[in-house]
Short mmCIF file of C-alpha atoms and ligand atoms in Angstrom, two decimals:
data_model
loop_
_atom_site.label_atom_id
_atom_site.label_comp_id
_atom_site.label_asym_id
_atom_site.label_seq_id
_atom_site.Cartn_x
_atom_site.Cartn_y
_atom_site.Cartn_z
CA UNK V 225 17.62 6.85 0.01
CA UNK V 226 20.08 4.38 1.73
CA UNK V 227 20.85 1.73 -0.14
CA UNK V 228 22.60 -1.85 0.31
CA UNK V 229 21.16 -2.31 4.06
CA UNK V 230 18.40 -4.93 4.47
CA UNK V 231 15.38 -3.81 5.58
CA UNK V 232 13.53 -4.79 8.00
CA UNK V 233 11.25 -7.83 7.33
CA UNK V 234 14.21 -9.35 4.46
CA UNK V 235 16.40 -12.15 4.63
CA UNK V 236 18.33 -13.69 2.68
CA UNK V 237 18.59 -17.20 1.43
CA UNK V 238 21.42 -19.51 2.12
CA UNK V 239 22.11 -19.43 -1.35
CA UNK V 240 22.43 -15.36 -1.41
CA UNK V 241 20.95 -14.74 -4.31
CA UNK V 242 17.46 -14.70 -4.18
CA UNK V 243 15.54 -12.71 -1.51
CA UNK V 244 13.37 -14.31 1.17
CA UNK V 245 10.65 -12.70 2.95
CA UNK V 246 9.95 -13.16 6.65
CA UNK V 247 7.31 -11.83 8.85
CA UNK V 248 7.42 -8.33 10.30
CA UNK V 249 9.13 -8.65 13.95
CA UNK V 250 6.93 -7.65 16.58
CA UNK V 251 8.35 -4.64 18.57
CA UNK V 252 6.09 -1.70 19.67
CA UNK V 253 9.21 -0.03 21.08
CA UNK V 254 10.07 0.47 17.07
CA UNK V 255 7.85 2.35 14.79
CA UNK V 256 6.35 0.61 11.81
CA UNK V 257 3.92 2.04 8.69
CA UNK V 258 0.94 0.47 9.50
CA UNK V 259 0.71 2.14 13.02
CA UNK V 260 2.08 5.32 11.92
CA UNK V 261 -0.85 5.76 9.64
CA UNK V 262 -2.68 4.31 11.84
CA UNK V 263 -1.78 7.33 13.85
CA UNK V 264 -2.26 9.45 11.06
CA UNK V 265 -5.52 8.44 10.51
CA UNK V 266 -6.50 9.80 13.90
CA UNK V 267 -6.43 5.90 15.19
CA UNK V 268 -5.89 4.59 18.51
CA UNK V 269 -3.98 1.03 17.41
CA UNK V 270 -0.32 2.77 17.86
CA UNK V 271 2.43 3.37 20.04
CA UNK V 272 4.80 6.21 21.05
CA UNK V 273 7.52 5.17 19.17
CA UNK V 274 5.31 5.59 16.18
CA UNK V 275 3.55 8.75 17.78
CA UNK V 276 7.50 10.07 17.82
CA UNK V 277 8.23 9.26 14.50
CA UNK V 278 4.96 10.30 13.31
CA UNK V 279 5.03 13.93 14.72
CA UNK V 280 9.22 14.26 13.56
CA UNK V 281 7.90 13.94 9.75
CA UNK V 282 4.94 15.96 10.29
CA UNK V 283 6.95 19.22 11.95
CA UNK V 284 9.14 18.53 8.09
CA UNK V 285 5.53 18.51 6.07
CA UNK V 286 2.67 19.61 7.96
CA UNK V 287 0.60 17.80 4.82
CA UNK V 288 1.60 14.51 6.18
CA UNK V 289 -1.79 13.73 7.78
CA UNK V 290 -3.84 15.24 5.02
CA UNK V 291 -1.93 12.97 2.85
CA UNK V 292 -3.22 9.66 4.59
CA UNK V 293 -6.45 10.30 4.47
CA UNK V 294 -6.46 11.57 0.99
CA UNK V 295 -5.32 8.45 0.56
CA UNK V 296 -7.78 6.51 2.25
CA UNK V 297 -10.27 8.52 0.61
CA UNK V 298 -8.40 7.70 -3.03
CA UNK V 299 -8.82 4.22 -1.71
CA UNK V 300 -12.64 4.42 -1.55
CA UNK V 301 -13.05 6.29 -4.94
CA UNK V 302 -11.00 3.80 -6.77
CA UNK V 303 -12.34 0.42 -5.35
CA UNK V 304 -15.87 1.83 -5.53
CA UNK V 305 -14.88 2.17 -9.40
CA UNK V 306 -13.78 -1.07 -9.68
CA UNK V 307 -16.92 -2.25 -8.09
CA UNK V 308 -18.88 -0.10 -9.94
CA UNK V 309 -17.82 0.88 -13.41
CA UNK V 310 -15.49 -1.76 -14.13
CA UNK V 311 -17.73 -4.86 -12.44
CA UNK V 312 -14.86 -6.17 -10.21
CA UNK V 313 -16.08 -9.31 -8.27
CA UNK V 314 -12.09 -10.19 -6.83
CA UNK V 315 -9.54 -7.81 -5.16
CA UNK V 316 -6.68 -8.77 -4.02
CA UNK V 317 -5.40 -5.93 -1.40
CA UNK V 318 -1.72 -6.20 -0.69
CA UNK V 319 -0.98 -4.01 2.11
CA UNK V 320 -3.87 -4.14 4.31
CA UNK V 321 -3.18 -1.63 6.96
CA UNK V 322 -4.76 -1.93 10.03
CA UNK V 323 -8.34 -1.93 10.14
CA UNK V 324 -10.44 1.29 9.50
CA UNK V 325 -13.76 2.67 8.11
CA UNK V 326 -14.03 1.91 4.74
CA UNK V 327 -11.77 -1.21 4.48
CA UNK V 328 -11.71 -2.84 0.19
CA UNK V 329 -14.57 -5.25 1.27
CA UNK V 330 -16.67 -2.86 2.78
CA UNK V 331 -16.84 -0.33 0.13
CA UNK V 332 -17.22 -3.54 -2.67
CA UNK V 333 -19.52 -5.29 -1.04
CA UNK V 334 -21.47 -2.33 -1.05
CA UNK V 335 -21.78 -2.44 -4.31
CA UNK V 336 -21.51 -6.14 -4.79
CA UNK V 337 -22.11 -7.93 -1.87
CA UNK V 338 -20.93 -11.12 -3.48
CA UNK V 339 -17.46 -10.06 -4.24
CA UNK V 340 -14.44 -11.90 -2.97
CA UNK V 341 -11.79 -10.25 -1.23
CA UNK V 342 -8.12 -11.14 -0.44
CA UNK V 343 -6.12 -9.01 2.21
CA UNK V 344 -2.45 -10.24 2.41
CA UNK V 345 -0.09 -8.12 5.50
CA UNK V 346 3.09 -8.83 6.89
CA UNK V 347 2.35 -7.35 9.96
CA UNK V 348 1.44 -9.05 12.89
CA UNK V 349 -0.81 -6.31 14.46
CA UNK V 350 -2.48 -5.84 11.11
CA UNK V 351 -2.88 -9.59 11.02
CA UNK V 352 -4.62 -9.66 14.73
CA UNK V 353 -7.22 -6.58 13.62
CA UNK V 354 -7.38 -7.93 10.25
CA UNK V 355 -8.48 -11.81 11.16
CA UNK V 356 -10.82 -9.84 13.78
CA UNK V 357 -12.59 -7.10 12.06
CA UNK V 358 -12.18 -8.09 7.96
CA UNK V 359 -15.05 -10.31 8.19
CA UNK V 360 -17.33 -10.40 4.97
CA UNK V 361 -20.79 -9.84 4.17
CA UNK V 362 -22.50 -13.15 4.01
CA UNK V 363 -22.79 -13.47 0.02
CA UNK V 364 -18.98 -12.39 -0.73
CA UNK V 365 -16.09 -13.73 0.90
CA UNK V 366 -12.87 -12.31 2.76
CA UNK V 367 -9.78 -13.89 3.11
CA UNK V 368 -7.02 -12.92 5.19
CA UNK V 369 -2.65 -14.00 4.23
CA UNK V 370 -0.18 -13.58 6.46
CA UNK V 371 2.67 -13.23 3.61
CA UNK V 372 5.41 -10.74 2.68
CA UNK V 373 4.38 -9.56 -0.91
CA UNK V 374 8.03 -9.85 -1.84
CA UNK V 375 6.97 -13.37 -1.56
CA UNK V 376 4.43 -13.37 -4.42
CA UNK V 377 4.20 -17.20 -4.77
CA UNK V 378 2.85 -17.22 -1.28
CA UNK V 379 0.79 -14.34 -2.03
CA UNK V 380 -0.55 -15.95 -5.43
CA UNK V 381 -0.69 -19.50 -4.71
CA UNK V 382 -2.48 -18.36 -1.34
CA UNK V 383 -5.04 -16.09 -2.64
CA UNK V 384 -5.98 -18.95 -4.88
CA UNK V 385 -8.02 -20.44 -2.62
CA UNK V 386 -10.25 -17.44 -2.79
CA UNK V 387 -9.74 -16.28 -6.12
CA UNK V 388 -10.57 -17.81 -9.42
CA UNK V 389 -7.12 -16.49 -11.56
CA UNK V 390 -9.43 -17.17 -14.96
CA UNK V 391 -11.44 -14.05 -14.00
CA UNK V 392 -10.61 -10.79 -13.83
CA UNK V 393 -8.95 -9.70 -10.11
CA UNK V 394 -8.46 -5.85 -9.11
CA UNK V 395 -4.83 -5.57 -7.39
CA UNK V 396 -4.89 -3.15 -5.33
CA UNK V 397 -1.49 -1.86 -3.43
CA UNK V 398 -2.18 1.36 -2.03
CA UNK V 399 0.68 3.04 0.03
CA UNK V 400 3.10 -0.24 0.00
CA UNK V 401 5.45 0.08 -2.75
CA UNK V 402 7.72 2.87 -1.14
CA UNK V 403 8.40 -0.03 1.14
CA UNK V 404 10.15 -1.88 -0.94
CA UNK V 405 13.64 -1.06 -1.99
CA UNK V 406 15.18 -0.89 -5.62
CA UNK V 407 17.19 -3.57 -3.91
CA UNK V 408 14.09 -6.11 -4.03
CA UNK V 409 12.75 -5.59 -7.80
CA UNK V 410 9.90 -3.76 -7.06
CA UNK V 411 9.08 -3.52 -10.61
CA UNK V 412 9.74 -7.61 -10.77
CA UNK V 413 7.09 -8.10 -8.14
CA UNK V 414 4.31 -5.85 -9.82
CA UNK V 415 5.10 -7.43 -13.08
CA UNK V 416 4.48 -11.31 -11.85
CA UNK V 417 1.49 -10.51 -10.44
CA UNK V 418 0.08 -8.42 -12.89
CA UNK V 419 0.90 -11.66 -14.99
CA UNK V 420 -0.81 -13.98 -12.96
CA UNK V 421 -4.06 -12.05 -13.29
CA UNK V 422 -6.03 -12.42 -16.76
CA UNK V 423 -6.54 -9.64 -19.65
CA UNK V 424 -9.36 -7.28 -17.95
CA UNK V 425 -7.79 -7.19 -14.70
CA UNK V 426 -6.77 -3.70 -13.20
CA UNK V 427 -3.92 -2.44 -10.57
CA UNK V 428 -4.93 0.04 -7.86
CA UNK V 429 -1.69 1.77 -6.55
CA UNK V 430 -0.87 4.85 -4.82
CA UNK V 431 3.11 5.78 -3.52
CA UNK V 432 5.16 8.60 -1.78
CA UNK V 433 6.34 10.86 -4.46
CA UNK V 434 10.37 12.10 -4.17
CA UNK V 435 9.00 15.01 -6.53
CA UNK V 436 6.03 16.41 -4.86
CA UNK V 437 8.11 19.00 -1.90
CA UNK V 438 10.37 21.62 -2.75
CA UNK V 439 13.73 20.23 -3.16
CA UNK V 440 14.98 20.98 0.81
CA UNK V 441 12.17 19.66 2.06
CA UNK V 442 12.11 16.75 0.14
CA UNK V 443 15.80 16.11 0.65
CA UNK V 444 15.09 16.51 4.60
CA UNK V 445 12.45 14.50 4.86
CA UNK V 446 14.31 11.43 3.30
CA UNK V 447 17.31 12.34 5.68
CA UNK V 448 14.88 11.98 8.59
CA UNK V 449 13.31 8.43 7.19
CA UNK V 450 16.37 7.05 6.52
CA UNK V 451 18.19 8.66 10.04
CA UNK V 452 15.05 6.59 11.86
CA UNK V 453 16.12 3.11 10.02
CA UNK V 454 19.67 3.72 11.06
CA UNK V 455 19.20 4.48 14.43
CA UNK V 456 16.20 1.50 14.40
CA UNK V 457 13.81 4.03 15.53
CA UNK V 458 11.18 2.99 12.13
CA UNK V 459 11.36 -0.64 10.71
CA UNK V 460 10.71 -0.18 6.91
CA UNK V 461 12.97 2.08 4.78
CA UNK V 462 11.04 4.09 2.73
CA UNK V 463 12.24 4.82 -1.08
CA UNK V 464 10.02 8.15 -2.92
CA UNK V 465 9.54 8.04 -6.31
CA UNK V 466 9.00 10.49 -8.72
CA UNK V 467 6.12 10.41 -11.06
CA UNK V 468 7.74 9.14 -13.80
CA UNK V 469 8.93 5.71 -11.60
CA UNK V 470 5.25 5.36 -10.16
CA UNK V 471 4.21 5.23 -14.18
CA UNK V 472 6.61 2.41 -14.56
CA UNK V 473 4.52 0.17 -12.31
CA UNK V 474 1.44 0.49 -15.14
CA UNK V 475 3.86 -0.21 -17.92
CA UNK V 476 1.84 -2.18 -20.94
CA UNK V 477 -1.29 -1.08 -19.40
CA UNK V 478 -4.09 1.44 -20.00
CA UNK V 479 -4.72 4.02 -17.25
CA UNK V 480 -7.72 4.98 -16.25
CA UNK V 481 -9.40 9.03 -16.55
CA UNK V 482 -7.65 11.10 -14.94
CA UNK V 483 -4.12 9.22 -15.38
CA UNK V 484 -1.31 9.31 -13.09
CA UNK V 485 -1.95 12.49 -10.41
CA UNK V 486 -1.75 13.09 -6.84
CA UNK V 487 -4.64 10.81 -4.87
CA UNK V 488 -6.72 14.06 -3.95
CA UNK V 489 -6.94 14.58 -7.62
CA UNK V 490 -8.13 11.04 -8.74
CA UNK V 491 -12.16 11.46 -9.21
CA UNK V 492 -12.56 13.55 -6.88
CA UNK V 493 -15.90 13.63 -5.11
CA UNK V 494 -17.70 16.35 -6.17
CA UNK V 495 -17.78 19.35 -3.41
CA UNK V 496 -15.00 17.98 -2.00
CA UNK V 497 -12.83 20.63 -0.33
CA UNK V 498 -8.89 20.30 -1.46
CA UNK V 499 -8.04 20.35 2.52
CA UNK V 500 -4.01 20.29 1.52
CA UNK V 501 -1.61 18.86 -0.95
CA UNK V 502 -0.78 15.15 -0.48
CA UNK V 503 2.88 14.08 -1.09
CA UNK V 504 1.30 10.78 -3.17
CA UNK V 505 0.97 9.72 -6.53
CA UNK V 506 -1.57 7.22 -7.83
CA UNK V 507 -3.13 5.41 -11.06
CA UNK V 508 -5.35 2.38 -12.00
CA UNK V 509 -4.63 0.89 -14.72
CA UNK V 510 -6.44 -1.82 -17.06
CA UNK V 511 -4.58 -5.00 -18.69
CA UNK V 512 -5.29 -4.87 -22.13
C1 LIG I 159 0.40 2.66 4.94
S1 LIG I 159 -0.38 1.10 5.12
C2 LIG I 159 -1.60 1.21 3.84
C3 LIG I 159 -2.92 0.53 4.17
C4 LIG I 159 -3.96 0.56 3.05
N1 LIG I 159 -3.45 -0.12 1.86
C5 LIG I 159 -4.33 1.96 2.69
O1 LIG I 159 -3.84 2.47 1.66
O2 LIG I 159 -5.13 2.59 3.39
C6 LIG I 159 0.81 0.00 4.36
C7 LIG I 159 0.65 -1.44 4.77
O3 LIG I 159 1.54 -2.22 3.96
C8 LIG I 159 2.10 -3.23 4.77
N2 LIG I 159 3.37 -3.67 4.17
C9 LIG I 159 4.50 -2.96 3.97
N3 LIG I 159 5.44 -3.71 3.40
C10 LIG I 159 4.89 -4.93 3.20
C11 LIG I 159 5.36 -6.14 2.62
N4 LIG I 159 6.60 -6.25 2.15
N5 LIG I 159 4.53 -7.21 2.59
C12 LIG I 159 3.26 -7.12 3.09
N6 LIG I 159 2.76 -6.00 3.65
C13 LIG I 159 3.56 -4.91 3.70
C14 LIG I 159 2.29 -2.59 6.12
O4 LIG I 159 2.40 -3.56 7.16
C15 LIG I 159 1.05 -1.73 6.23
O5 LIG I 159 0.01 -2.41 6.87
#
């Protein structure tokens, strides 16, 4: 993965030390994640550019679109067992992605219509959709933050006004962290705000795996992703991970049945068809 260039959506502060986050730029002439699963999703809120980039990945793994909405569907299992088994009331969900069916609120408040949500996006297309569509059932609560999660004192301080920090809160970042470089402590930023939430609380994350293709394929896709940032055809720069650096993000914590797999594999629905092999890996974990 390219390394050293700032990404887009990353300043830095006059100082030069520590990173600043700034919104996502508007440009639909540029692909961007949230549209190009969007697309991938079989959605209609995207572009050509992300069309483009979408279909260049998925003539390198054919699994692409299977793997968002195994994803999506990993999304519903696990929040529905928050809901559920583990009596989550608060979520915060970092990486909102633009609307769809089954958004974290929905598939709570389901369950428990009184539970409070938090959505926090840096995009501004997510954040139009979002402020639009996220709206909550009458006895929960939704709440929507414009904030880079790099920034997690926006994010935290923010979803405060929702969120009672006493109580147990589900974090939930499904499909972000590959966003964020080695560069910007991605590690750092799970840790703070898995410390800002009390014992009880549980983390929600899925992320592209850099050990889930044969070797070729892997190293070609990665060529491709980081051959789009260059030439300022995508505007995130993606970084895989194996298995072993997703299980860093639940150090100190306890994971869940079935452990860190591959999101089709997490609780699966019973019946459910494999329908392909998704290029994902994914946990929740509970803070002792
Ligand atoms: C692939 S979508 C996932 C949506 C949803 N979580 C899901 O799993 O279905 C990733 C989302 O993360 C957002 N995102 C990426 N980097 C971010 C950052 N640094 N701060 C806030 N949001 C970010 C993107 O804008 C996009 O909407």
């Amino acid at each position: 993965m390219t390394s050293g260039e700032t990404p887009a959506g990353v300043g830095t502060t006059s100082g030069g030390t520590a990173r600043k986050a700034r919104p996502l730029p508007f440009d639909t002439s540029v692909a961007n994640q949230a549209r190009i699963y969007d697309y991938l999703l079989g959605g209609k809120d995207n572009y050509a550019a992300d069309r483009a980039a979408a279909e260049a990945a998925l003539k390198l793994v054919p699994d692409g679109a299977f793997t968002a909405r195994a994803n999506r569907a990993f999304l519903g299992r696990a929040v529905r067992y928050l809901a559920g088994e583990a009596g989550m009331r608060q979520f915060l969900d970092i990486g909102t992605g633009i609307p769809t069916a089954g958004n974290t609120h929905q598939v709570a408040q389901a369950i428990a219509p009184e539970t409070r949500v938090v959505y926090v996006d840096y995009d501004p297309v997510v954040l139009a959709h979002a402020r639009a569509l996220l709206t909550s059932h009458e006895a929960g609560a939704t709440d929507y933050i414009d904030a880079d999660l790099r920034d997690t004192e926006t994010v935290l301080s923010q979803a405060a006004r929702l969120l009672d920090f006493t109580r147990p809160v589900a974090v939930t970042l499904l499909a972000i962290m590959h966003a964020i470089p080695d560069d910007d402590d991605p590690y750092g930023i799970v840790a703070t705000l898995m410390d800002a939430v009390p014992s009880g609380s549980y983390l929600a994350l899925s992320h592209l795996a850099s050990d889930a293709l044969d070797e070729k394929t892997q190293q070609s896709l990665e060529e491709l992703t980081d051959r789009m940032v260059q030439d300022r055809m995508v505007q995130q720069q993606f970084t895989y991970r194996t298995r072993e650096q997703v299980a860093r993000f639940f150090a100190g914590m306890d994971l869940v049945e079935p452990g860190l797999v591959r999101v089709e594999e997490w609780r699966p629905d019973p019946g459910t068809p494999a329908g392909g092999t998704s290029l994902l890996w994914c946990a929740v974990g509970r803070k002792p």
